[in-house]
């Protein structure tokens, strides 16, 4: 059987992720900072868990040998989770495994109807000393302006791009303003890029960055936003995190410009809705 935990019970799965204490996405959900839902094999004493970090990732963790949980999971995903995800605008089921070596062998017995495919995620570690040595652009190129995201900037964004981006991951704008970090770039008073903390757990900040229109890419705007974000993050004692897919070469290049060191790729699994 599969059960959904109420928010008040999210902390029951913390021990399952005890080796991931610096993971801003997983802990951002468990701690109630960011949007997410949690599904388990037992409400009182969960040992197997599926964490849904909304608009980001699913995390399958814990006891990989619970046969009832295994056999119930795909139907629950198809019947309950996918319709909810589609309603939120998601179009892919993206899955990470903890620990991978225990869950990977049982995936074929879980996903029998869905065409589960395998990709690669690229994690990074941040080197603050290296970042401080960099000579980075501090102002936007001609025709563009860099803004720190605050309530005034959000209210002036008549397209609601900033608001919509924040609310993909946060329950409210106020929660983001109280706990998050964000920058945007404007062109003719139009928001053409954002860089926000999509998930936060204590001092750990996951970076989410977008330049929305192709004509504005390749001009250093993403690097400018991310550098400003990182400076603010460091100033408050935070640790910036960057994770991307192996095919996103631009994202990898930007990260490496900013003091992030690429680590070993790891498998991720996915299927389209």
mmCIF file of N, CA and C in Angstrom, residues 3 21 27 29 49 77 103 126 139 183 191 193 195 205 218 222 254 269:
data_model
loop_
_atom_site.group_PDB
_atom_site.id
_atom_site.type_symbol
_atom_site.label_atom_id
_atom_site.label_comp_id
_atom_site.label_asym_id
_atom_site.label_seq_id
_atom_site.Cartn_x
_atom_site.Cartn_y
_atom_site.Cartn_z
ATOM 1 N N UNK A 3 0.744 5.363 1.131
ATOM 2 C CA UNK A 3 0.044 6.352 1.944
ATOM 3 C C UNK A 3 0.721 7.704 1.762
ATOM 4 N N UNK A 21 21.937 15.277 4.513
ATOM 5 C CA UNK A 21 21.584 16.425 5.353
ATOM 6 C C UNK A 21 21.869 17.766 4.691
ATOM 7 N N UNK A 27 15.512 18.201 1.604
ATOM 8 C CA UNK A 27 15.244 18.766 2.929
ATOM 9 C C UNK A 27 14.365 20.006 2.873
ATOM 10 N N UNK A 29 11.769 20.194 1.063
ATOM 11 C CA UNK A 29 10.420 19.624 1.116
ATOM 12 C C UNK A 29 10.122 19.081 2.508
ATOM 13 N N UNK A 49 10.017 5.369 0.835
ATOM 14 C CA UNK A 49 9.419 6.690 0.626
ATOM 15 C C UNK A 49 9.633 7.169 -0.804
ATOM 16 N N UNK A 77 1.363 6.015 -8.920
ATOM 17 C CA UNK A 77 1.924 7.109 -9.722
ATOM 18 C C UNK A 77 0.999 7.439 -10.888
ATOM 19 N N UNK A 103 18.117 0.319 -5.290
ATOM 20 C CA UNK A 103 16.843 0.514 -5.987
ATOM 21 C C UNK A 103 16.917 0.190 -7.475
ATOM 22 N N UNK A 126 30.872 23.552 -4.716
ATOM 23 C CA UNK A 126 31.220 24.964 -4.850
ATOM 24 C C UNK A 126 32.506 25.277 -4.097
ATOM 25 N N UNK A 139 27.940 44.560 -14.015
ATOM 26 C CA UNK A 139 26.795 45.307 -14.532
ATOM 27 C C UNK A 139 26.283 44.631 -15.790
ATOM 28 N N UNK A 183 17.405 37.137 -8.334
ATOM 29 C CA UNK A 183 17.755 38.240 -9.226
ATOM 30 C C UNK A 183 17.029 38.043 -10.547
ATOM 31 N N UNK A 191 10.786 41.336 -18.068
ATOM 32 C CA UNK A 191 11.629 40.321 -17.431
ATOM 33 C C UNK A 191 12.011 39.274 -18.471
ATOM 34 N N UNK A 193 14.869 37.148 -17.757
ATOM 35 C CA UNK A 193 15.624 36.094 -17.086
ATOM 36 C C UNK A 193 15.463 36.178 -15.587
ATOM 37 N N UNK A 195 16.934 34.255 -11.732
ATOM 38 C CA UNK A 195 17.787 33.322 -10.992
ATOM 39 C C UNK A 195 17.308 33.352 -9.551
ATOM 40 N N UNK A 205 21.240 26.364 -0.512
ATOM 41 C CA UNK A 205 20.391 27.065 -1.484
ATOM 42 C C UNK A 205 20.577 26.458 -2.873
ATOM 43 N N UNK A 218 23.357 33.801 -24.529
ATOM 44 C CA UNK A 218 24.713 33.967 -25.045
ATOM 45 C C UNK A 218 25.289 35.351 -24.822
ATOM 46 N N UNK A 222 22.848 35.113 -17.799
ATOM 47 C CA UNK A 222 22.684 34.059 -16.793
ATOM 48 C C UNK A 222 23.848 34.062 -15.815
ATOM 49 N N UNK A 254 28.293 27.543 -17.410
ATOM 50 C CA UNK A 254 28.078 28.663 -16.487
ATOM 51 C C UNK A 254 28.526 28.283 -15.080
ATOM 52 N N UNK A 269 16.224 8.694 -13.817
ATOM 53 C CA UNK A 269 15.269 7.944 -14.636
ATOM 54 C C UNK A 269 14.065 8.840 -14.924
#
